[in-house]
Amino acid sequence: MIASTRFSFLDRSRTREGHDGPQALRDTVTLAREAEALGYHRFWVSEHHSVPGVAGSAPTVLAAAVAAATSTIRVGTGGVMLPNHQPLVVAEQFGVLASLFPGRIDMGLGRSVGFTDGVRRALGHGKEDAEDFPGRLAELLGWIDGTQRAHPQVHARPAEGLHIPAYVLAIGEGAAVAAAAGLPLVIGDLRGREKVLRAIEVYRRDFRPSARAERPEVIVSGTVAVAGTEEAARRLLVPEAWAMAYARTHGSFPPLASAEDIGSRTMTAKERALYERGLEGHIHGAEDRVAEQLETAIKETGADEVLVTTNTYDREALVDSLRRLAGIVRRGR
């Protein structure tokens, strides 16, 4: 199964203790070069607003930097959160990207809005905009295809008429939107396998072929950590597991700390339970074990592609994980 599956990488530009946001963005660009050299199919970046632990707030701008620093790997967004933006502006931004880097730009689109009322007010968009995601998606595609009629004599230049592949990001409920629009589906994560499988089943059942996709296409996203030993791979998971546990108990998503620092911290019972839960279910381990887990995940989901995301403090260990995963893929082929 690995042999016939594409592998890509999504980087959320996570900040780390002792390293600021600008460094996190530069790290993302550096990691994209590594991913390209290792043969990954795509490199995607994300959108978050007013989150202390994430530097990636402007994905189309960051995608431009990544595309400029690379030459062959596909570059895109995982994703632009469409409810936060006017569809015309999104179309124009991707039109610029696709014009500067023809044949390499992917438009990944999500339905999330700002995490708090304050962020949503600052963005000028609310939860009601997320409810209208199908309508906003249709408007965006209309700007690019030249079929929108709501705004006569207005055109999204230079996007109109360009081929810009579009993807719908979904936790679950967005699968129906992707199916109705006839677009590829990006879904995660691999830990909640049963929920993901139900959503994929709905997507494939209800998929309507379109000019953009003749058949269903599924990209599954999840954390994958590969190291020389099971213990070393588990250490890669520790910083993000603690960040999630901290966020759920303190209401603020922090920069990543080192596994060693986290191991020495005293946790409350609730923090410990959330932290341990955050370590469970991810694909991780030495190469043979990871290969087995990936084979199972791909077989169960029927995925055409795996979009890997690994958030950790140790950048050298992260690059090593990417190299080991690329080795697994090469051996499978």
XYZ file of N, CA and C in Angstrom, residues 11-202:
576
model
N 3.301 21.659 7.770
C 4.010 22.284 8.890
C 3.193 23.447 9.430
N 2.966 23.441 10.741
C 2.149 24.484 11.363
C 2.965 25.654 11.903
N 4.246 25.679 11.614
C 5.107 26.779 12.081
C 4.969 26.983 13.576
N 5.102 25.898 14.326
C 5.019 25.947 15.784
C 6.214 26.680 16.360
N 5.936 27.568 17.306
C 7.026 28.248 17.993
C 7.572 27.339 19.093
N 8.813 27.605 19.475
C 9.475 26.803 20.516
C 10.027 27.723 21.586
N 10.076 27.231 22.816
C 10.665 28.027 23.897
C 12.105 28.396 23.526
N 12.412 29.676 23.641
C 13.742 30.151 23.297
C 13.911 30.506 21.835
N 12.853 30.301 21.044
C 12.899 30.612 19.607
C 11.608 31.355 19.267
N 11.715 32.543 18.687
C 10.535 33.361 18.478
C 9.780 32.995 17.201
N 8.683 33.728 16.954
C 7.852 33.479 15.788
C 8.587 33.624 14.466
N 9.365 34.705 14.271
C 10.120 34.815 13.021
C 11.032 33.610 12.762
N 11.640 33.079 13.828
C 12.487 31.897 13.660
C 11.647 30.692 13.235
N 10.446 30.572 13.786
C 9.566 29.457 13.420
C 9.221 29.508 11.932
N 8.995 30.698 11.399
C 8.682 30.830 9.978
C 9.898 30.487 9.122
N 11.072 30.920 9.563
C 12.290 30.557 8.816
C 12.526 29.054 8.882
N 12.208 28.448 10.027
C 12.342 26.999 10.161
C 11.414 26.275 9.188
N 10.231 26.815 8.979
C 9.292 26.216 8.036
C 9.869 26.200 6.630
N 10.454 27.304 6.209
C 11.040 27.380 4.874
C 12.203 26.395 4.747
N 13.030 26.314 5.776
C 14.146 25.368 5.760
C 13.644 23.932 5.674
N 12.586 23.632 6.434
C 12.027 22.284 6.420
C 11.450 21.941 5.048
N 10.893 22.916 4.366
C 10.358 22.676 3.027
C 11.466 22.240 2.071
N 12.631 22.859 2.192
C 13.763 22.443 1.349
C 14.145 20.989 1.634
N 14.137 20.624 2.912
C 14.443 19.237 3.288
C 13.406 18.284 2.693
N 12.134 18.636 2.810
C 11.069 17.784 2.289
C 11.195 17.603 0.783
N 11.534 18.661 0.090
C 11.731 18.566 -1.356
C 12.898 17.635 -1.694
N 14.006 17.797 -0.999
C 15.179 16.962 -1.257
C 14.895 15.484 -0.986
N 13.979 15.219 -0.056
C 13.648 13.844 0.310
C 12.556 13.240 -0.560
N 12.011 14.019 -1.473
C 11.051 13.480 -2.420
C 9.596 13.541 -2.012
N 9.259 14.347 -0.995
C 7.855 14.468 -0.611
C 7.068 15.177 -1.727
N 5.786 14.826 -1.839
C 4.962 15.309 -2.951
C 4.538 16.759 -2.770
N 4.092 17.110 -1.562
C 3.631 18.469 -1.265
C 4.225 18.958 0.049
N 4.201 20.274 0.215
C 4.525 20.896 1.489
C 3.477 21.976 1.711
N 2.686 21.793 2.775
C 1.591 22.718 3.062
C 1.821 23.459 4.366
N 1.229 24.667 4.450
C 1.322 25.490 5.653
C -0.091 25.838 6.122
N -0.205 26.300 7.368
C -1.533 26.448 7.976
C -1.841 27.894 8.366
N -3.071 28.090 8.849
C -3.533 29.419 9.270
C -4.050 29.379 10.704
N -3.452 30.180 11.568
C -3.919 30.340 12.944
C -3.764 31.816 13.315
N -4.679 32.313 14.135
C -4.649 33.730 14.507
C -4.584 33.891 16.026
N -3.655 34.720 16.476
C -3.508 35.070 17.889
C -3.292 33.841 18.768
N -2.512 32.882 18.246
C -2.166 31.689 19.024
C -0.694 31.793 19.406
N -0.365 31.887 20.694
C 1.035 32.086 21.099
C 1.983 31.009 20.573
N 1.481 29.801 20.381
C 2.358 28.708 19.965
C 2.461 28.494 18.482
N 1.836 29.350 17.673
C 1.857 29.171 16.217
C 2.182 30.500 15.547
N 3.167 30.475 14.660
C 3.567 31.704 13.968
C 2.866 31.864 12.625
N 2.309 30.791 12.089
C 1.735 30.832 10.750
C 0.352 31.442 10.710
N 0.277 32.749 10.518
C -1.014 33.448 10.485
C -1.430 33.846 9.079
N -0.508 33.816 8.123
C -0.793 34.271 6.756
C -0.307 33.207 5.774
N -1.096 32.157 5.560
C -0.598 31.002 4.806
C -0.234 31.284 3.353
N -0.959 32.171 2.675
C -0.587 32.425 1.285
C 0.746 33.170 1.189
N 1.020 34.039 2.154
C 2.309 34.735 2.176
C 3.433 33.734 2.453
N 3.211 32.864 3.436
C 4.224 31.861 3.765
C 4.404 30.873 2.618
N 3.315 30.504 1.949
C 3.419 29.601 0.796
C 4.277 30.222 -0.296
N 4.177 31.531 -0.470
C 5.009 32.206 -1.473
C 6.479 32.089 -1.115
N 6.803 32.249 0.167
C 8.197 32.124 0.598
C 8.701 30.701 0.404
N 7.859 29.716 0.723
C 8.240 28.317 0.552
C 8.453 27.993 -0.929
N 7.528 28.441 -1.761
C 7.640 28.163 -3.195
C 8.890 28.817 -3.788
N 9.216 30.017 -3.313
C 10.400 30.714 -3.818
C 11.687 30.023 -3.401
N 11.659 29.328 -2.262
C 12.858 28.667 -1.746
C 13.015 27.245 -2.274
N 12.026 26.748 -3.016
C 12.060 25.393 -3.558
C 11.837 25.469 -5.064
N 11.875 24.311 -5.725
C 11.735 24.362 -7.182
C 10.819 23.296 -7.765
N 10.599 22.191 -7.073
C 9.805 21.109 -7.650
C 8.620 20.681 -6.788
N 8.743 20.735 -5.488
C 7.688 20.249 -4.609
C 6.441 21.113 -4.752
N 5.257 20.484 -4.682
C 4.020 21.252 -4.691
C 3.886 21.993 -3.359
N 3.319 23.186 -3.401
C 3.211 24.038 -2.217
C 1.758 24.485 -2.071
N 1.270 24.454 -0.839
C -0.108 24.867 -0.661
C -0.453 25.169 0.773
N -1.746 25.238 1.021
C -2.245 25.658 2.323
C -3.089 24.555 2.932
N -2.850 24.305 4.185
C -3.631 23.293 4.885
C -4.192 23.829 6.192
N -5.044 24.831 6.126
C -5.462 25.472 4.896
C -5.718 26.941 5.139
N -6.184 27.600 4.095
C -6.775 28.929 4.262
C -8.176 28.728 4.831
N -8.466 29.386 5.947
C -9.774 29.241 6.581
C -10.743 30.228 5.926
N -11.506 29.712 4.994
C -12.315 30.558 4.116
C -13.292 31.462 4.861
N -13.898 31.034 5.976
C -14.813 31.946 6.679
C -14.144 33.213 7.205
N -12.810 33.212 7.302
C -12.100 34.395 7.791
C -11.862 35.445 6.709
N -12.175 35.119 5.445
C -11.749 35.975 4.335
C -12.861 36.143 3.302
N -12.766 37.206 2.534
C -13.647 37.369 1.382
C -13.157 36.448 0.256
N -14.031 35.666 -0.341
C -13.610 34.745 -1.398
C -12.855 35.410 -2.547
N -13.253 36.630 -2.912
C -12.550 37.333 -3.992
C -11.081 37.510 -3.648
N -10.786 37.929 -2.416
C -9.401 38.171 -2.009
C -8.605 36.867 -2.016
N -9.217 35.794 -1.551
C -8.550 34.494 -1.567
C -8.235 34.083 -3.002
N -9.185 34.266 -3.899
C -8.956 33.933 -5.304
C -7.804 34.740 -5.879
N -7.776 36.028 -5.572
C -6.688 36.881 -6.075
C -5.337 36.419 -5.543
N -5.272 36.086 -4.262
C -4.010 35.654 -3.673
C -3.498 34.375 -4.328
N -4.395 33.417 -4.527
C -3.963 32.173 -5.174
C -3.664 32.397 -6.650
N -4.330 33.348 -7.253
C -4.006 33.685 -8.630
C -2.588 34.201 -8.766
N -2.179 35.022 -7.813
C -0.801 35.525 -7.812
C 0.183 34.367 -7.612
N -0.108 33.511 -6.627
C 0.773 32.356 -6.370
C 0.899 31.462 -7.594
N -0.247 31.127 -8.192
C -0.234 30.224 -9.342
C 0.436 30.855 -10.558
N 0.394 32.175 -10.653
C 1.069 32.865 -11.759
C 2.583 32.863 -11.570
N 3.013 33.051 -10.317
C 4.455 33.087 -10.036
C 5.091 31.708 -10.022
N 4.299 30.691 -9.614
C 4.830 29.329 -9.495
C 3.888 28.360 -10.205
N 3.814 28.462 -11.532
C 2.824 27.677 -12.283
C 3.006 26.174 -12.098
N 1.873 25.494 -11.905
C 1.887 24.042 -11.789
C 2.319 23.496 -10.449
N 2.478 24.375 -9.446
C 2.989 23.909 -8.150
C 2.099 24.294 -6.972
N 1.046 25.054 -7.193
C 0.279 25.623 -6.083
C -1.019 24.852 -5.840
N -1.258 24.509 -4.566
C -2.489 23.848 -4.135
C -3.273 24.784 -3.228
N -4.596 24.775 -3.378
C -5.462 25.636 -2.578
C -6.260 24.774 -1.603
N -5.702 24.536 -0.420
C -6.403 23.804 0.618
C -7.265 24.759 1.419
N -8.539 24.409 1.621
C -9.507 25.330 2.214
C -10.220 24.682 3.393
N -10.333 25.418 4.503
C -11.015 24.921 5.686
C -12.147 25.831 6.100
N -12.978 25.341 7.048
C -14.171 26.088 7.467
C -14.063 26.657 8.879
N -12.895 26.567 9.524
C -12.760 27.072 10.886
C -12.735 28.597 10.918
N -13.157 29.143 12.045
C -13.044 30.587 12.287
C -12.137 30.778 13.502
N -11.907 32.016 13.881
C -11.057 32.299 15.030
C -11.504 31.534 16.264
N -10.544 31.178 17.131
C -10.831 30.318 18.279
C -11.613 31.021 19.383
N -11.513 32.343 19.464
C -12.192 33.075 20.532
C -13.058 34.180 19.945
N -13.984 34.687 20.764
C -14.840 35.790 20.322
C -14.005 37.010 19.948
N -12.950 37.257 20.735
C -12.106 38.416 20.453
C -11.417 38.305 19.105
N -10.902 37.136 18.794
C -10.240 36.938 17.498
C -11.247 37.074 16.367
N -12.427 36.496 16.555
C -13.441 36.585 15.501
C -13.861 38.029 15.259
N -13.995 38.801 16.331
C -14.351 40.217 16.161
C -13.240 40.962 15.425
N -12.001 40.654 15.770
C -10.864 41.319 15.119
C -10.799 40.983 13.631
N -11.165 39.752 13.291
C -11.157 39.331 11.893
C -12.373 39.857 11.128
N -13.394 40.246 11.877
C -14.609 40.735 11.238
C -15.499 39.634 10.707
N -15.339 38.428 11.232
C -16.148 37.287 10.790
C -16.527 36.456 12.005
N -17.717 35.840 11.935
C -18.190 35.064 13.062
C -18.536 33.643 12.681
N -19.137 32.939 13.626
C -19.475 31.528 13.414
C -20.465 31.343 12.275
N -21.277 32.364 12.025
C -22.243 32.255 10.934
C -21.557 32.122 9.580
N -20.350 32.679 9.460
C -19.605 32.561 8.214
C -19.160 31.121 7.984
N -18.850 30.417 9.067
C -18.484 29.004 8.940
C -19.675 28.177 8.483
N -20.874 28.551 8.932
C -22.070 27.811 8.518
C -22.321 27.958 7.025
N -21.860 29.057 6.447
C -22.050 29.296 5.014
C -20.839 28.840 4.203
N -20.040 27.937 4.757
C -18.844 27.474 4.062
C -19.139 26.961 2.649
N -20.171 26.136 2.439
C -20.435 25.677 1.062
C -20.666 26.829 0.087
N -21.396 27.866 0.538
C -21.651 29.004 -0.326
C -20.400 29.801 -0.628
N -19.566 29.987 0.388
C -18.322 30.738 0.199
C -17.356 29.948 -0.698
N -17.370 28.638 -0.545
C -16.533 27.786 -1.396
C -16.974 27.893 -2.854
N -18.272 27.818 -3.075
C -18.792 27.928 -4.443
C -18.443 29.291 -5.048
N -18.534 30.347 -4.235
C -18.187 31.679 -4.739
C -16.713 31.749 -5.118
N -15.847 31.208 -4.258
C -14.411 31.222 -4.533
C -14.100 30.498 -5.836
N -14.652 29.299 -6.001
C -14.396 28.542 -7.226
C -14.945 29.278 -8.438
N -16.064 29.980 -8.252
C -16.628 30.758 -9.347
C -15.729 31.896 -9.788
N -15.065 32.537 -8.829
C -14.118 33.604 -9.176
C -12.980 33.046 -10.040
N -12.508 31.848 -9.704
C -11.381 31.262 -10.439
C -11.826 30.720 -11.797
N -12.996 30.099 -11.826
C -13.487 29.515 -13.075
C -14.108 30.551 -14.002
N -14.380 31.739 -13.477
C -15.021 32.772 -14.296
C -16.512 32.574 -14.430
N -17.114 31.831 -13.484
C -18.549 31.518 -13.590
C -19.405 32.276 -12.584
N -18.799 33.061 -11.698
C -19.609 33.753 -10.689
C -20.418 34.869 -11.348
N -21.668 35.017 -10.891
C -22.567 36.021 -11.482
C -23.082 37.014 -10.436
N -22.684 36.827 -9.184
C -23.199 37.699 -8.127
C -22.659 39.114 -8.243
N -21.497 39.288 -8.854
C -20.859 40.596 -8.959
C -20.497 40.852 -10.423
N -21.453 41.289 -11.223
C -21.201 41.507 -12.652
C -20.049 42.482 -12.892
N -19.273 42.178 -13.892
C -18.147 43.004 -14.343
C -17.007 43.077 -13.323
N -17.052 42.197 -12.298
C -15.935 42.102 -11.351
C -15.209 40.798 -11.633
N -13.884 40.855 -11.690
C -13.094 39.665 -12.033
C -11.940 39.501 -11.044
N -11.646 38.264 -10.738
C -10.520 37.965 -9.844
C -9.265 37.813 -10.679
N -8.538 38.886 -10.812
C -7.316 38.833 -11.612
C -6.102 38.742 -10.681
N -5.132 37.876 -11.026
C -4.995 37.115 -12.270
C -5.521 35.685 -12.169
N -6.382 35.387 -11.201
C -6.792 34.001 -10.959
C -7.718 33.453 -12.033
N -8.591 34.309 -12.569
C -9.633 33.805 -13.462
C -9.040 33.057 -14.656
N -9.500 31.828 -14.814
C -9.047 31.010 -15.931
C -7.830 30.152 -15.645
N -7.188 30.348 -14.498
C -6.026 29.532 -14.162
C -6.456 28.194 -13.565
N -5.607 27.194 -13.715
C -5.870 25.891 -13.092
C -5.224 25.889 -11.711
N -6.055 26.002 -10.674
C -5.574 26.009 -9.290
C -6.307 24.891 -8.551
N -5.669 23.753 -8.328
C -6.344 22.637 -7.656
C -6.844 23.047 -6.271
N -8.086 22.655 -5.960
C -8.702 22.988 -4.677
C -8.961 21.725 -3.880
N -8.793 21.825 -2.558
C -8.986 20.708 -1.637
C -9.793 21.198 -0.450
N -10.675 20.351 0.059
C -11.482 20.696 1.228
C -10.935 19.975 2.443
N -10.599 20.749 3.486
C -10.123 20.171 4.742
C -11.318 19.881 5.638
N -11.308 18.701 6.253
C -12.455 18.324 7.068
C -12.026 17.515 8.273
N -12.652 17.778 9.408
C -12.539 16.893 10.561
C -13.533 15.760 10.408
N -14.659 16.037 9.788
C -15.676 15.024 9.601
C -16.841 15.561 8.797
N -17.505 16.596 9.323
C -18.700 17.117 8.679
C -18.408 17.755 7.327
N -17.174 18.204 7.119
C -16.819 18.813 5.842
C -16.741 17.823 4.704
N -16.795 16.530 4.997
C -16.725 15.519 3.946
C -17.890 15.668 2.972
N -19.069 15.996 3.495
C -20.242 16.163 2.642
C -20.075 17.371 1.725
N -19.420 18.418 2.222
C -19.175 19.610 1.406
C -18.255 19.270 0.247
N -17.182 18.532 0.534
C -16.240 18.129 -0.510
C -16.927 17.253 -1.546
N -17.779 16.335 -1.084
C -18.481 15.438 -2.005
C -19.406 16.211 -2.929
N -20.164 17.145 -2.363
C -21.116 17.919 -3.160
C -20.412 18.821 -4.167
N -19.239 19.337 -3.784
C -18.488 20.229 -4.667
C -17.640 19.468 -5.683
N -17.513 18.151 -5.508
C -16.680 17.366 -6.407
C -15.210 17.703 -6.271
N -14.756 17.824 -5.000
C -13.366 18.191 -4.729
C -12.684 17.107 -3.906
N -11.352 17.018 -3.985
C -10.612 16.092 -3.117
C -10.810 16.455 -1.654
N -10.736 15.422 -0.803
C -10.952 15.574 0.633
C -9.647 15.374 1.385
N -9.359 16.298 2.302
C -8.229 16.145 3.230
C -8.830 15.972 4.612
N -8.565 14.853 5.255
C -9.244 14.556 6.510
C -8.285 13.977 7.541
N -8.499 14.305 8.804
C -7.678 13.782 9.881
C -8.463 13.837 11.190
N -7.881 13.322 12.286
C -6.555 12.733 12.157
C -6.653 11.211 12.248
N -5.521 10.557 12.099
C -5.494 9.104 12.045
C -5.800 8.454 13.385
N -5.807 9.242 14.475
C -6.124 8.654 15.785
C -7.600 8.322 15.892
N -8.453 9.202 15.397
C -9.883 8.954 15.464
C -10.342 8.164 14.253
N -9.802 6.968 14.105
C -9.957 6.211 12.865
C -11.420 5.930 12.515
N -12.237 5.550 13.499
C -13.624 5.199 13.195
C -14.398 6.394 12.651
N -14.217 7.539 13.266
C -14.891 8.748 12.800
C -14.415 9.118 11.392
N -13.127 8.999 11.167
C -12.560 9.303 9.851
C -13.114 8.349 8.800
N -13.187 7.073 9.123
C -13.682 6.085 8.170
C -15.141 6.345 7.806
N -15.951 6.748 8.790
C -17.358 7.063 8.498
C -17.461 8.262 7.561
N -16.638 9.279 7.810
C -16.672 10.474 6.962
C -16.211 10.148 5.545
N -15.180 9.328 5.415
C -14.689 8.944 4.085
C -15.751 8.143 3.337
N -16.457 7.282 4.055
C -17.523 6.502 3.427
C -18.608 7.422 2.870
N -19.006 8.422 3.656
C -20.001 9.394 3.200
C -19.479 10.150 1.988
